[in-house]
PDB file of C-alpha atoms in Angstrom:
ATOM      1  CA  MET A  16     -23.333 -16.380 -90.835  1.00  0.00           C
ATOM      2  CA  ALA A  17     -24.189 -13.191 -92.729  1.00  0.00           C
ATOM      3  CA  ILE A  18     -27.702 -11.830 -92.547  1.00  0.00           C
ATOM      4  CA  ALA A  19     -29.123 -10.029 -95.558  1.00  0.00           C
ATOM      5  CA  GLY A  20     -28.717  -6.299 -95.179  1.00  0.00           C
ATOM      6  CA  GLU A  21     -25.748  -6.429 -92.773  1.00  0.00           C
ATOM      7  CA  ALA A  22     -23.589  -4.667 -95.331  1.00  0.00           C
ATOM      8  CA  ASP A  23     -26.073  -1.812 -95.741  1.00  0.00           C
ATOM      9  CA  PRO A  24     -24.603   1.561 -94.817  1.00  0.00           C
ATOM     10  CA  ALA A  25     -25.639   2.799 -91.406  1.00  0.00           C
ATOM     11  CA  VAL A  26     -28.400   5.361 -91.141  1.00  0.00           C
ATOM     12  CA  ALA A  27     -26.984   8.507 -89.613  1.00  0.00           C
ATOM     13  CA  ALA A  28     -28.191   9.460 -86.173  1.00  0.00           C
ATOM     14  CA  SER A  29     -30.622  12.334 -86.221  1.00  0.00           C
ATOM     15  CA  ALA A  30     -29.482  15.729 -84.999  1.00  0.00           C
ATOM     16  CA  PRO A  31     -31.520  17.104 -82.117  1.00  0.00           C
ATOM     17  CA  GLY A  32     -34.126  19.733 -82.903  1.00  0.00           C
ATOM     18  CA  PRO A  33     -34.920  22.849 -80.851  1.00  0.00           C
ATOM     19  CA  ARG A  34     -36.423  20.851 -77.944  1.00  0.00           C
ATOM     20  CA  GLY A  35     -33.664  18.243 -77.968  1.00  0.00           C
ATOM     21  CA  GLU A  36     -35.890  15.842 -79.947  1.00  0.00           C
ATOM     22  CA  PRO A  37     -34.872  14.302 -83.278  1.00  0.00           C
ATOM     23  CA  ASP A  38     -35.575  16.274 -86.442  1.00  0.00           C
ATOM     24  CA  PRO A  39     -38.873  14.899 -87.904  1.00  0.00           C
ATOM     25  CA  LEU A  40     -37.390  14.062 -91.329  1.00  0.00           C
ATOM     26  CA  ALA A  41     -34.370  12.358 -89.825  1.00  0.00           C
ATOM     27  CA  LEU A  42     -36.610  10.465 -87.399  1.00  0.00           C
ATOM     28  CA  ARG A  43     -38.803   9.314 -90.299  1.00  0.00           C
ATOM     29  CA  LYS A  44     -35.717   7.921 -92.042  1.00  0.00           C
ATOM     30  CA  VAL A  45     -34.631   6.029 -88.942  1.00  0.00           C
ATOM     31  CA  LEU A  46     -38.174   4.732 -88.337  1.00  0.00           C
ATOM     32  CA  GLY A  47     -38.105   3.470 -91.933  1.00  0.00           C
ATOM     33  CA  ARG A  48     -35.496   0.924 -90.854  1.00  0.00           C
ATOM     34  CA  PHE A  49     -38.342  -0.969 -89.157  1.00  0.00           C
ATOM     35  CA  ALA A  50     -39.879  -3.302 -91.749  1.00  0.00           C
ATOM     36  CA  THR A  51     -43.678  -3.415 -91.769  1.00  0.00           C
ATOM     37  CA  GLY A  52     -46.495  -5.007 -93.639  1.00  0.00           C
ATOM     38  CA  VAL A  53     -48.667  -2.870 -95.907  1.00  0.00           C
ATOM     39  CA  THR A  54     -52.397  -2.541 -95.313  1.00  0.00           C
ATOM     40  CA  ILE A  55     -55.457  -0.921 -96.774  1.00  0.00           C
ATOM     41  CA  VAL A  56     -57.698   0.226 -93.928  1.00  0.00           C
ATOM     42  CA  THR A  57     -61.353   0.686 -94.880  1.00  0.00           C
ATOM     43  CA  CYS A  58     -64.635   1.942 -93.459  1.00  0.00           C
ATOM     44  CA  ILE A  59     -68.012   3.258 -94.546  1.00  0.00           C
ATOM     45  CA  ASP A  60     -68.653   6.993 -94.122  1.00  0.00           C
ATOM     46  CA  ALA A  61     -71.865   8.623 -92.850  1.00  0.00           C
ATOM     47  CA  ASP A  62     -73.248   8.709 -96.425  1.00  0.00           C
ATOM     48  CA  GLY A  63     -72.634   4.989 -96.940  1.00  0.00           C
ATOM     49  CA  GLN A  64     -69.618   5.566 -99.205  1.00  0.00           C
ATOM     50  CA  ARG A  65     -66.534   3.356 -99.061  1.00  0.00           C
ATOM     51  CA  VAL A  66     -63.418   5.015 -97.663  1.00  0.00           C
ATOM     52  CA  GLY A  67     -59.949   3.495 -97.669  1.00  0.00           C
ATOM     53  CA  LEU A  68     -56.266   4.316 -97.488  1.00  0.00           C
ATOM     54  CA  THR A  69     -52.878   2.642 -97.508  1.00  0.00           C
ATOM     55  CA  ALA A  70     -51.253   2.420 -94.069  1.00  0.00           C
ATOM     56  CA  ASN A  71     -48.327   0.644 -92.479  1.00  0.00           C
ATOM     57  CA  SER A  72     -49.032   1.853 -88.934  1.00  0.00           C
ATOM     58  CA  PHE A  73     -50.897  -1.360 -88.015  1.00  0.00           C
ATOM     59  CA  ASN A  74     -50.084  -3.593 -85.067  1.00  0.00           C
ATOM     60  CA  ALA A  75     -51.485  -6.209 -82.712  1.00  0.00           C
ATOM     61  CA  LEU A  76     -52.432  -4.881 -79.281  1.00  0.00           C
ATOM     62  CA  SER A  77     -54.058  -7.707 -77.298  1.00  0.00           C
ATOM     63  CA  LEU A  78     -55.143 -11.325 -77.707  1.00  0.00           C
ATOM     64  CA  GLU A  79     -57.672 -11.272 -74.829  1.00  0.00           C
ATOM     65  CA  PRO A  80     -59.674  -9.302 -75.677  1.00  0.00           C
ATOM     66  CA  PRO A  81     -58.679  -9.386 -79.348  1.00  0.00           C
ATOM     67  CA  LEU A  82     -57.528  -5.823 -80.131  1.00  0.00           C
ATOM     68  CA  VAL A  83     -55.554  -4.230 -82.952  1.00  0.00           C
ATOM     69  CA  LEU A  84     -54.413  -0.663 -83.509  1.00  0.00           C
ATOM     70  CA  TRP A  85     -53.457   1.654 -86.320  1.00  0.00           C
ATOM     71  CA  SER A  86     -52.892   5.383 -86.653  1.00  0.00           C
ATOM     72  CA  LEU A  87     -53.889   8.072 -89.128  1.00  0.00           C
ATOM     73  CA  ARG A  88     -52.337  11.491 -89.718  1.00  0.00           C
ATOM     74  CA  GLN A  89     -54.594  14.228 -88.299  1.00  0.00           C
ATOM     75  CA  ALA A  90     -54.392  16.132 -91.602  1.00  0.00           C
ATOM     76  CA  SER A  91     -55.780  13.172 -93.594  1.00  0.00           C
ATOM     77  CA  PRO A  92     -58.947  13.944 -95.561  1.00  0.00           C
ATOM     78  CA  CYS A  93     -60.167  10.465 -94.532  1.00  0.00           C
ATOM     79  CA  LEU A  94     -60.071  11.272 -90.812  1.00  0.00           C
ATOM     80  CA  PRO A  95     -63.708  12.397 -90.421  1.00  0.00           C
ATOM     81  CA  ALA A  96     -64.976   9.124 -91.945  1.00  0.00           C
ATOM     82  CA  PHE A  97     -62.819   6.903 -89.726  1.00  0.00           C
ATOM     83  CA  ALA A  98     -63.518   8.970 -86.591  1.00  0.00           C
ATOM     84  CA  ALA A  99     -67.277   8.563 -87.130  1.00  0.00           C
ATOM     85  CA  ALA A 100     -67.274   4.923 -88.282  1.00  0.00           C
ATOM     86  CA  ARG A 101     -68.204   2.176 -85.804  1.00  0.00           C
ATOM     87  CA  HIS A 102     -66.360  -0.461 -87.846  1.00  0.00           C
ATOM     88  CA  PHE A 103     -63.185  -0.688 -89.897  1.00  0.00           C
ATOM     89  CA  ALA A 104     -61.259  -3.430 -91.676  1.00  0.00           C
ATOM     90  CA  VAL A 105     -57.515  -3.845 -91.914  1.00  0.00           C
ATOM     91  CA  ASN A 106     -56.646  -5.642 -95.159  1.00  0.00           C
ATOM     92  CA  VAL A 107     -53.029  -6.863 -95.008  1.00  0.00           C
ATOM     93  CA  LEU A 108     -51.874  -6.785 -98.618  1.00  0.00           C
ATOM     94  CA  ALA A 109     -50.393  -9.740-100.450  1.00  0.00           C
ATOM     95  CA  ALA A 110     -47.261  -9.094-102.516  1.00  0.00           C
ATOM     96  CA  SER A 111     -49.390  -9.431-105.656  1.00  0.00           C
ATOM     97  CA  GLN A 112     -51.517  -6.443-104.519  1.00  0.00           C
ATOM     98  CA  ILE A 113     -48.793  -3.780-104.754  1.00  0.00           C
ATOM     99  CA  GLU A 114     -50.785  -1.789-107.332  1.00  0.00           C
ATOM    100  CA  LEU A 115     -53.678  -1.495-104.866  1.00  0.00           C
ATOM    101  CA  SER A 116     -51.252  -0.091-102.317  1.00  0.00           C
ATOM    102  CA  HIS A 117     -50.224   2.605-104.798  1.00  0.00           C
ATOM    103  CA  ARG A 118     -53.859   3.273-105.725  1.00  0.00           C
ATOM    104  CA  PHE A 119     -55.027   3.738-102.105  1.00  0.00           C
ATOM    105  CA  ALA A 120     -52.019   5.966-101.324  1.00  0.00           C
ATOM    106  CA  SER A 121     -52.944   8.366-104.131  1.00  0.00           C
ATOM    107  CA  PRO A 122     -55.761  10.931-104.499  1.00  0.00           C
ATOM    108  CA  ILE A 123     -57.683   8.812-107.050  1.00  0.00           C
ATOM    109  CA  ALA A 124     -61.439   9.464-106.820  1.00  0.00           C
ATOM    110  CA  ASP A 125     -62.674   5.851-106.964  1.00  0.00           C
ATOM    111  CA  ARG A 126     -60.040   3.828-105.186  1.00  0.00           C
ATOM    112  CA  PHE A 127     -62.371   0.818-105.005  1.00  0.00           C
ATOM    113  CA  ALA A 128     -62.724   0.491-108.810  1.00  0.00           C
ATOM    114  CA  HIS A 129     -59.957  -2.147-108.716  1.00  0.00           C
ATOM    115  CA  GLY A 130     -59.710  -5.172-106.439  1.00  0.00           C
ATOM    116  CA  ASP A 131     -62.252  -7.803-105.461  1.00  0.00           C
ATOM    117  CA  TRP A 132     -64.184  -6.196-102.596  1.00  0.00           C
ATOM    118  CA  HIS A 133     -67.066  -7.549-100.520  1.00  0.00           C
ATOM    119  CA  ASP A 134     -68.873  -6.300 -97.415  1.00  0.00           C
ATOM    120  CA  GLY A 135     -67.587  -7.330 -94.010  1.00  0.00           C
ATOM    121  CA  ALA A 136     -68.697  -6.513 -90.450  1.00  0.00           C
ATOM    122  CA  GLY A 137     -70.729  -3.325 -90.400  1.00  0.00           C
ATOM    123  CA  GLY A 138     -70.534  -3.177 -94.201  1.00  0.00           C
ATOM    124  CA  VAL A 139     -66.815  -2.338 -94.315  1.00  0.00           C
ATOM    125  CA  PRO A 140     -65.002  -3.197 -97.558  1.00  0.00           C
ATOM    126  CA  VAL A 141     -62.978  -6.418 -97.296  1.00  0.00           C
ATOM    127  CA  LEU A 142     -60.412  -7.322 -99.960  1.00  0.00           C
ATOM    128  CA  ALA A 143     -60.390 -10.855-101.382  1.00  0.00           C
ATOM    129  CA  GLY A 144     -56.929 -12.368-101.801  1.00  0.00           C
ATOM    130  CA  ALA A 145     -55.351 -10.350 -98.985  1.00  0.00           C
ATOM    131  CA  ALA A 146     -52.681 -12.010 -96.857  1.00  0.00           C
ATOM    132  CA  ALA A 147     -54.908 -11.335 -93.821  1.00  0.00           C
ATOM    133  CA  VAL A 148     -58.049  -9.392 -92.931  1.00  0.00           C
ATOM    134  CA  PHE A 149     -59.154  -8.065 -89.553  1.00  0.00           C
ATOM    135  CA  GLU A 150     -62.764  -6.859 -89.335  1.00  0.00           C
ATOM    136  CA  CYS A 151     -63.107  -4.651 -86.284  1.00  0.00           C
ATOM    137  CA  GLU A 152     -65.465  -2.625 -84.154  1.00  0.00           C
ATOM    138  CA  ARG A 153     -63.801   0.632 -83.138  1.00  0.00           C
ATOM    139  CA  THR A 154     -63.441   0.820 -79.371  1.00  0.00           C
ATOM    140  CA  LEU A 155     -61.346   3.970 -79.085  1.00  0.00           C
ATOM    141  CA  HIS A 156     -59.770   6.761 -81.054  1.00  0.00           C
ATOM    142  CA  GLN A 157     -57.630   9.455 -79.506  1.00  0.00           C
ATOM    143  CA  ALA A 158     -55.090  12.065 -80.495  1.00  0.00           C
ATOM    144  CA  ALA A 159     -51.435  11.100 -80.140  1.00  0.00           C
ATOM    145  CA  GLY A 160     -49.039  13.739 -81.477  1.00  0.00           C
ATOM    146  CA  ASP A 161     -49.824  14.527 -85.122  1.00  0.00           C
ATOM    147  CA  HIS A 162     -51.858  11.308 -85.535  1.00  0.00           C
ATOM    148  CA  ILE A 163     -55.078   9.763 -84.284  1.00  0.00           C
ATOM    149  CA  LEU A 164     -54.711   6.309 -82.775  1.00  0.00           C
ATOM    150  CA  PHE A 165     -57.539   3.861 -83.581  1.00  0.00           C
ATOM    151  CA  ILE A 166     -58.102   0.737 -81.492  1.00  0.00           C
ATOM    152  CA  GLY A 167     -60.518  -1.911 -82.667  1.00  0.00           C
ATOM    153  CA  ARG A 168     -61.914  -5.120 -81.234  1.00  0.00           C
ATOM    154  CA  VAL A 169     -61.429  -7.894 -83.775  1.00  0.00           C
ATOM    155  CA  LEU A 170     -64.795  -9.401 -84.704  1.00  0.00           C
ATOM    156  CA  HIS A 171     -63.456 -11.621 -87.501  1.00  0.00           C
ATOM    157  CA  ALA A 172     -59.920 -12.474 -88.628  1.00  0.00           C
ATOM    158  CA  ALA A 173     -58.820 -14.536 -91.615  1.00  0.00           C
ATOM    159  CA  GLY A 174     -55.457 -15.265 -93.169  1.00  0.00           C
ATOM    160  CA  SER A 175     -54.260 -16.842 -96.393  1.00  0.00           C
ATOM    161  CA  ALA A 176     -51.084 -18.497 -97.634  1.00  0.00           C
ATOM    162  CA  ALA A 177     -50.337 -15.465 -99.838  1.00  0.00           C
ATOM    163  CA  ALA A 178     -46.932 -13.863 -99.293  1.00  0.00           C
ATOM    164  CA  PRO A 179     -47.335 -10.437 -97.666  1.00  0.00           C
ATOM    165  CA  LEU A 180     -46.213  -7.139 -99.167  1.00  0.00           C
ATOM    166  CA  LEU A 181     -43.519  -5.500 -97.026  1.00  0.00           C
ATOM    167  CA  PHE A 182     -42.285  -1.919 -96.692  1.00  0.00           C
ATOM    168  CA  HIS A 183     -38.764  -1.032 -95.548  1.00  0.00           C
ATOM    169  CA  ALA A 184     -36.570   2.053 -95.923  1.00  0.00           C
ATOM    170  CA  GLY A 185     -39.067   3.757 -98.227  1.00  0.00           C
ATOM    171  CA  HIS A 186     -39.467   0.826-100.638  1.00  0.00           C
ATOM    172  CA  TYR A 187     -41.657  -2.220-101.155  1.00  0.00           C
ATOM    173  CA  HIS A 188     -40.091  -5.645-100.596  1.00  0.00           C
ATOM    174  CA  LEU A 189     -40.940  -9.308-100.872  1.00  0.00           C
ATOM    175  CA  LEU A 190     -40.679 -11.635 -97.903  1.00  0.00           C
ATOM    176  CA  GLY A 191     -37.244 -13.268 -97.884  1.00  0.00           C
ATOM    177  CA  ASP A 192     -36.007 -16.650 -96.800  1.00  0.00           C
ATOM    178  CA  ARG A 193     -36.676 -17.825 -93.262  1.00  0.00           C
ATOM    179  CA  LEU A 194     -33.536 -17.715 -91.087  1.00  0.00           C
TER     180      LEU A 194
END
């Protein structure tokens, strides 16, 4: 039985850099072979303003206690808001919300002008119609390479029947058939 994508050309192995590690651009290309969901992570900054960004660095960490994690590039202009916020929400985008993904990945001033948003735990923006939402209290953030790792205790989680938006090899995708 053939599996979709088996005929795709192989991704070249990355050449080692000066310390014997993979070249960052080549590593990014290889990491892109791992399909992920697409999220908009949100918080409220110290001035009470909504802050959000598109991220695919989200993952489950623990069921007991309920913990999730995500990471943010240290150079992100959103870092001070997330580092100071007690709460954040991870909004797992539905396939129909691709335009919001683009919007929150760009430098648009009012990212929240589109989408149906309401306040969640700690006032964080929660997106209606998302495939899933995790409202969290931040328990830890720490530097890890060129990113900051955020760990949150899930206070509320909800899912819908909406098909999720996926990201693979630098492109958005729809969920395919179950194997």
